[in-house]
Coordinates of C-alpha atoms in Angstrom, one line a residue:
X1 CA 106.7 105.6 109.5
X2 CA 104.7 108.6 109.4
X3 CA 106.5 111.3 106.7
X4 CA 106.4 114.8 105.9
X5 CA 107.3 115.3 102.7
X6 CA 107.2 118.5 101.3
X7 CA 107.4 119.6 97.4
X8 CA 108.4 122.4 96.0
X9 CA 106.0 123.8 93.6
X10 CA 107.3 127.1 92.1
X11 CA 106.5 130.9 92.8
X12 CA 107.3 130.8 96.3
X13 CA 104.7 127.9 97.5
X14 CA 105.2 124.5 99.1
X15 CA 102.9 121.7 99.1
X16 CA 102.9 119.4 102.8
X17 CA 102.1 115.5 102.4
X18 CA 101.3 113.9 105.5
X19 CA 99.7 110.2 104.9
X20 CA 97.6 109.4 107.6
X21 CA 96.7 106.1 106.5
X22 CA 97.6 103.7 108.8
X23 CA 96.2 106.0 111.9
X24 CA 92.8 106.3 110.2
X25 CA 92.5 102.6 109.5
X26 CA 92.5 102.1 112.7
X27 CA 90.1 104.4 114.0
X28 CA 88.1 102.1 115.9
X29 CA 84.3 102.6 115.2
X30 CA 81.5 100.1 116.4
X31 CA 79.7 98.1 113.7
X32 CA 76.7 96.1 114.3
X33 CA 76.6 93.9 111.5
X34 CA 79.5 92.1 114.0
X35 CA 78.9 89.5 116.9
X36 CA 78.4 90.9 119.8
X37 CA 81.2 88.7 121.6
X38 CA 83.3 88.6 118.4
X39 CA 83.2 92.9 118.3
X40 CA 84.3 93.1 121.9
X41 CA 87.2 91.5 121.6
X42 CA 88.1 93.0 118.4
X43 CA 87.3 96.5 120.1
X44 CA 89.4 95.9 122.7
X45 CA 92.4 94.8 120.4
X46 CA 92.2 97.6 118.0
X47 CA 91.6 100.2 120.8
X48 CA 94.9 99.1 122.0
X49 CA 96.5 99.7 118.6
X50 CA 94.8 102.8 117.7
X51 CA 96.4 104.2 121.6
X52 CA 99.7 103.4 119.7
X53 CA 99.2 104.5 116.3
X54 CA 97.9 107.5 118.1
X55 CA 100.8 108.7 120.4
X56 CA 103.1 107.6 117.2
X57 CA 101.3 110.4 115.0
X58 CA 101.0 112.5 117.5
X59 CA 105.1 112.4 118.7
X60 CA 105.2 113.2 115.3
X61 CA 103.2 116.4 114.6
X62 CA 103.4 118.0 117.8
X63 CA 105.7 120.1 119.7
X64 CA 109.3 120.6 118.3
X65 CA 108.3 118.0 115.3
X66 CA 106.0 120.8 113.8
X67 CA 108.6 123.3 114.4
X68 CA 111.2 121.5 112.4
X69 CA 108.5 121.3 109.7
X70 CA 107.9 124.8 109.4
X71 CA 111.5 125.5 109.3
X72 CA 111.6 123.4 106.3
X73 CA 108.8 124.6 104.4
X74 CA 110.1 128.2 105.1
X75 CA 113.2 127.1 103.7
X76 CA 112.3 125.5 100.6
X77 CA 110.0 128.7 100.3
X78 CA 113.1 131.1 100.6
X79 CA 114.8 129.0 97.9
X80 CA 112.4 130.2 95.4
X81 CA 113.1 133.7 96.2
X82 CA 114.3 135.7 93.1
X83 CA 117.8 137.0 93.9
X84 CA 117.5 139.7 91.8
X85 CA 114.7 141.4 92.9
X86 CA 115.2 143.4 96.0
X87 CA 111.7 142.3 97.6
X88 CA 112.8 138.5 96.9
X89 CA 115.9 138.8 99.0
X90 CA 114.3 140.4 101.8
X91 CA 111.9 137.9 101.8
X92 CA 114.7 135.3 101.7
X93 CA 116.4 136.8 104.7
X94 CA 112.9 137.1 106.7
X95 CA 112.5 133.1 106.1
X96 CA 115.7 132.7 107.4
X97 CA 116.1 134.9 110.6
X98 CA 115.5 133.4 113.9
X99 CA 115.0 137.0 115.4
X100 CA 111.7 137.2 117.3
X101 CA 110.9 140.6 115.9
X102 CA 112.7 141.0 112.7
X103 CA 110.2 139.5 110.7
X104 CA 107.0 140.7 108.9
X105 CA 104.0 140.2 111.4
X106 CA 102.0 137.3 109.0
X107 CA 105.5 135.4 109.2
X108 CA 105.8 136.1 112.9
X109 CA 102.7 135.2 114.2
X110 CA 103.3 131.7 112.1
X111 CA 106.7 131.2 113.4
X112 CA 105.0 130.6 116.8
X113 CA 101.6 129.0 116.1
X114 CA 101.9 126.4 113.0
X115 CA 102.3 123.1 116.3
X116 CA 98.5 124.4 116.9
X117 CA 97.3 125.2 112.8
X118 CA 99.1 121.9 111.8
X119 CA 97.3 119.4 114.3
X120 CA 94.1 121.1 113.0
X121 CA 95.0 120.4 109.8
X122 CA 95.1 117.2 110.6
X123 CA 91.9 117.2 113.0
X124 CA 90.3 118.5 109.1
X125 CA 91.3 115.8 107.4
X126 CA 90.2 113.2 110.0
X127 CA 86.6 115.1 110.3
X128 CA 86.5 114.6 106.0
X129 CA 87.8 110.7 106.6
X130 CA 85.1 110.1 108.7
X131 CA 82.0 111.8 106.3
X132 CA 83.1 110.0 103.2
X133 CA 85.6 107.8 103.9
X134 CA 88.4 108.0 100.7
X135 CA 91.1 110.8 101.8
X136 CA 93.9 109.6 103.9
X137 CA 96.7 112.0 103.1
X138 CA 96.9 115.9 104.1
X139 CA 98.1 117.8 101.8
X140 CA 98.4 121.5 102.7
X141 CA 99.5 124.2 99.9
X142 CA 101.7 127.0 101.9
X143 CA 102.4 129.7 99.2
X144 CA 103.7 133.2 99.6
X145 CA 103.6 136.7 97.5
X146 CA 104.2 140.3 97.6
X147 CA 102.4 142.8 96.5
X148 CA 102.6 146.3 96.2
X149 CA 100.1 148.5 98.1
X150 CA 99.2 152.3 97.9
X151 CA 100.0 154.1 100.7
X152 CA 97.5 157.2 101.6
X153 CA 95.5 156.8 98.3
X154 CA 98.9 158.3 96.6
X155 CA 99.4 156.4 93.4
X156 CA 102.8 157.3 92.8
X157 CA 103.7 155.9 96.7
X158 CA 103.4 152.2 97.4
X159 CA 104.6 149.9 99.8
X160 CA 105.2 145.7 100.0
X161 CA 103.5 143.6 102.0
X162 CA 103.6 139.9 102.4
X163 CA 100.6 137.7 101.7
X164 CA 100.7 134.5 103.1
X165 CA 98.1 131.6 101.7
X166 CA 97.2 128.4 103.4
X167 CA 95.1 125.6 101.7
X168 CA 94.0 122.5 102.5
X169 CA 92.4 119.3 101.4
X170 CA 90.0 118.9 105.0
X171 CA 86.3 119.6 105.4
X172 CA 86.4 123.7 104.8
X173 CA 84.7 125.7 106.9
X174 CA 81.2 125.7 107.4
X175 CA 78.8 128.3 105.7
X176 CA 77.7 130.1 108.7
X177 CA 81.4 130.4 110.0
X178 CA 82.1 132.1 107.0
X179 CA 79.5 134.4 107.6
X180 CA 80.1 135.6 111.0
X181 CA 83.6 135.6 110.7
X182 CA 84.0 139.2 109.8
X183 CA 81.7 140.7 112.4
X184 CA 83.7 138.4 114.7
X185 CA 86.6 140.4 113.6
X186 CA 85.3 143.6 113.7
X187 CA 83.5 143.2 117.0
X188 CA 86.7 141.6 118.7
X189 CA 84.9 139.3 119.8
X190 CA 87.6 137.0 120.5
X191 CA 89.0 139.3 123.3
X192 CA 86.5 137.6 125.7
X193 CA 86.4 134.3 124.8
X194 CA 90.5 133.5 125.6
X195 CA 89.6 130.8 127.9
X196 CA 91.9 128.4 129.4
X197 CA 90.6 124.3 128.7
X198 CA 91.8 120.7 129.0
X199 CA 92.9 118.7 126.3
X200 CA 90.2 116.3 124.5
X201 CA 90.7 112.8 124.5
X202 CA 89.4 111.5 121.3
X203 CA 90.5 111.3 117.6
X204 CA 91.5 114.7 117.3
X205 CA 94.6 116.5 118.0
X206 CA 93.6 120.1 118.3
X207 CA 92.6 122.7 121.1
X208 CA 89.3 123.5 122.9
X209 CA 88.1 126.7 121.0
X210 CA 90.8 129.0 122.9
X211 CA 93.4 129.3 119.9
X212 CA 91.7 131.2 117.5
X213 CA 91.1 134.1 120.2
X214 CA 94.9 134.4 120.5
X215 CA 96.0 133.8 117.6
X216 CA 93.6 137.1 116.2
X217 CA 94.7 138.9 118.9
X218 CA 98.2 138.8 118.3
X219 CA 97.9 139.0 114.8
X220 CA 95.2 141.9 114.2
X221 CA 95.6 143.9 117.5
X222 CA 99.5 143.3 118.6
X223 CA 98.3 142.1 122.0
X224 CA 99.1 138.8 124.3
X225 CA 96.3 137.3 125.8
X226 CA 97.4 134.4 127.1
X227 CA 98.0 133.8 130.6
X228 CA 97.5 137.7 131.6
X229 CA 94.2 139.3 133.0
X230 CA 94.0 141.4 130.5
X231 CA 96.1 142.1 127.4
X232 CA 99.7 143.0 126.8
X233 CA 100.4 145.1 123.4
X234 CA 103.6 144.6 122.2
X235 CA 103.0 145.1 118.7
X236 CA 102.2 148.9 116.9
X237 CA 100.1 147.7 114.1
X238 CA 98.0 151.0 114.2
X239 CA 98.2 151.9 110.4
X240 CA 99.3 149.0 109.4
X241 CA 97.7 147.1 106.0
X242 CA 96.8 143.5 108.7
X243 CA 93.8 141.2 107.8
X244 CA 92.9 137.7 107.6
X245 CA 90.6 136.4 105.2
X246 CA 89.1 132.6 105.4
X247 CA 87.1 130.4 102.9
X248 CA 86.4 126.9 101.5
X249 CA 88.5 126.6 98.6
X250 CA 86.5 125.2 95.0
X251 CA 89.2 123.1 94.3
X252 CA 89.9 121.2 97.5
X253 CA 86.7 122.0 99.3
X254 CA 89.0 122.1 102.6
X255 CA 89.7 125.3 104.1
X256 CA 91.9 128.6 102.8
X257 CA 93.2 131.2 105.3
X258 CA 94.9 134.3 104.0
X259 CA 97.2 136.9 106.0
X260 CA 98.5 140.1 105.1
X261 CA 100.9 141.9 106.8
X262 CA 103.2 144.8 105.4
X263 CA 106.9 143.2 104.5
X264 CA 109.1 145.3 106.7
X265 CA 108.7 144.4 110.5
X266 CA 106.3 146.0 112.9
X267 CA 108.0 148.3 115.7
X268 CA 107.8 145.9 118.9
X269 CA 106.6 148.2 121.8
X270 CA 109.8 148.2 124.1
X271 CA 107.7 150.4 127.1
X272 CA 105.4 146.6 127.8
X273 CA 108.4 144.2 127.4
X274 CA 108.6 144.1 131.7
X275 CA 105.0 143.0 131.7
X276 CA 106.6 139.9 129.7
X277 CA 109.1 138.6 131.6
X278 CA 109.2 135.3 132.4
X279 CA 105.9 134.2 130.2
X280 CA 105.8 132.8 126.6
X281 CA 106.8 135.5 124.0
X282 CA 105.0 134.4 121.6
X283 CA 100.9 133.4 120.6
X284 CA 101.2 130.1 120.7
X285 CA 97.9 128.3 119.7
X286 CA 96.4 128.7 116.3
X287 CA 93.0 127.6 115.6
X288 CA 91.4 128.1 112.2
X289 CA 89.0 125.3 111.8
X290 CA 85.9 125.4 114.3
X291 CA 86.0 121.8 116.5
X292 CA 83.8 119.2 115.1
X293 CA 81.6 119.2 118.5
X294 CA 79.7 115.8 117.8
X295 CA 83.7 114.5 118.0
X296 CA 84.7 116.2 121.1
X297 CA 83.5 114.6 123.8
X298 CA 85.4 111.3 124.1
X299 CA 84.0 108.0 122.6
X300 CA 83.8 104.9 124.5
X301 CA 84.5 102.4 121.5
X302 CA 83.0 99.5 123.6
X303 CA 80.0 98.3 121.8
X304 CA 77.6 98.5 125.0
X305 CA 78.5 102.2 125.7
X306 CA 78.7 103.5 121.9
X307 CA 76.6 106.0 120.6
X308 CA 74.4 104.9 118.4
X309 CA 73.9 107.7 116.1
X310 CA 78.1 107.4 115.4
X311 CA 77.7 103.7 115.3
X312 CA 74.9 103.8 112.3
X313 CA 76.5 106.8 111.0
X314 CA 80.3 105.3 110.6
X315 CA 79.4 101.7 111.2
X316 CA 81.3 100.9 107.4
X317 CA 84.6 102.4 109.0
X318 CA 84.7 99.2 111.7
X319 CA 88.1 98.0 111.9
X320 CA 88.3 94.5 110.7
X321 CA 90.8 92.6 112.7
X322 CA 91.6 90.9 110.0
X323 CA 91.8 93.3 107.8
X324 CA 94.4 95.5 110.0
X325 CA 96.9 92.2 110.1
X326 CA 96.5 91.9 106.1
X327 CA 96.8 95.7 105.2
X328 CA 100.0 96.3 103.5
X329 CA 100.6 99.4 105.3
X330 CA 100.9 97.2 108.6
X331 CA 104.6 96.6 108.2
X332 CA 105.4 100.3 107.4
X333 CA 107.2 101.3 110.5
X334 CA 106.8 104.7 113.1
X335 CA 109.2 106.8 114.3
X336 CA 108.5 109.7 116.8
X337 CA 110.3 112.1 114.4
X338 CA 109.1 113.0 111.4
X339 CA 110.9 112.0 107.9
X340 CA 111.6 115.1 105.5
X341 CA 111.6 114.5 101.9
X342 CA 112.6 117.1 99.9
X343 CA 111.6 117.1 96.2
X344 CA 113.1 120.1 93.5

């Protein structure tokens, strides 16, 4: 049984626990210190259970799953809220509403792209499994805070806004990423590059590069890109204090994403909602971790047709038929719907 459990951990954060075990140990990767004849049979048993294990985790993160998670975690979040501080019980009620524009814009553009950041989360994690070998659970630290901002350089004149801060326990994000990222930003870059790709068939659960365009889009500029020929503003965010900030946290080495947004709603620009009808409302993908490339293309696990540079690279991760019927977590049932656990 694959669970989500999620922990409350004070000041307005939530911890995520996803345990990925049993998917991981049966990631099927070639090892030549195997039979030939012995290690095709074995292949062809354990592919057959990672293709279960796989559509098990994967009814399980995706689609209305992840919703119902990030319902959850907003919840838990808005029980934190102070109830004597003005700020806190907006905050509450923003965590709360189900209106599509009645939120701040950080919260907004979550509410309809965590499906996408959580299977990349989760693509992170696999990415780290398969370097080293030891981490088999997520764990994802969702933490909220306000903060007052100065409005025009007047001291005495301030304003909320909401930061939102996401950290968690994958590979981080490469150096050069880091570096670019900015000019990325500033050059909107991503305007161009909102592409349109098949799924990958492979380990990974995550998108083909086209996420990350729309999700910055939305967020920074107010604008729609997918599915139109060019983009659709419907948010004013002119003036507004918006940015996004990445970077490989010290303490988990995996990656941290921050968004700021002001705490009262952005105006929704009412004179483009026509251009809208009948298409998605929202951004949906969300893709904050760069694809691990060498992974992408799909892998053959047959021994005759398997690289051999991921062969001598992850040959110690070859599943052990054996070893898969012995492992305690072999009796531990799936469902196709997550579990919650709640923890005060």
């Amino acid at each position: 049984m694959y669970k989500v459990n999620l922990h409350k951990e004070g000041n307005l954060s939530v911890r995520m626990k996803l345990d990925l075990t049993k998917y991981l140990k049966n990631i099927p990767i070639s090892s030549p210190l195997i039979p030939l004849d012995t290690l095709v049979s074995l292949e062809a048993d354990s592919l057959n259970e990672f293709a279960e294990e796989r559509k098990k985790l994967e009814d399980a993160i995706l689609d209305l799953s992840a919703d119902v998670i990030w319902i959850a975690i907003k919840e838990l979040i808005a029980e934190q809220c102070d109830k004597s501080i003005v700020e806190h019980n907006l905050l509450s009620s923003y965590l709360r509403s189900n209106e599509e524009n009645g939120t701040p814009h950080a919260l907004e553009s979550l509410n309809g792209s965590f499906p996408e950041l959580l299977k990349n989360w989760v693509d992170a994690l696999i990415k780290k499994y398969l370097s080293d070998g030891k981490t088999t659970t997520l764990e994802v630290l969702i933490a909220c805070k306000l903060v007052k901002s100065k409005v025009g350089g007047d001291c005495e004149e301030c304003r909320d806004d909401l930061v939102i801060s996401m950290i968690d326990n994958g590979c981080g994000f490469p150096e050069e990423y880091m570096r670019n990222f900015q000019n990325y930003l500033h050059e909107k870059s991503y305007k161009f590059q909102a592409k349109p790709s098949e799924k990958q068939e492979n380990y990974f659960f995550g998108g083909a590069g086209k996420g990350l365009p729309i999700f910055l889009a939305y967020f920074i500029d107010g604008e729609i890109l997918e599915d139109f020929s060019k983009p659709i503003k419907v948010k004013e965010v002119a003036g507004a204090n918006i940015s996004i900030s990445i970077n490989t946290n010290v303490k988990t080495q995996g990656a941290e994403i921050t968004l700021v947004s002001p705490l009262k709603p952005l105006a929704a620009l009412e004179e483009n909602q026509d251009d809208l009808m009948g298409t998605e409302r929202k951004p949906i993908p969300i893709l904050m971790s760069p694809p691990a490339a060498k992974f992408k293309k799909r892998v053959n696990f047959f021994l005759e047709e398997s690289p051999q540079k991921l062969t001598r690279q992850f040959g110690k991760f070859a599943v052990n038929k054996k070893t898969v019927e012995g492992d305690d977590e072999a009796s531990v049932e799936s469902e196709k719907r997550p579990v919650f656990a709640f923890h005060q």
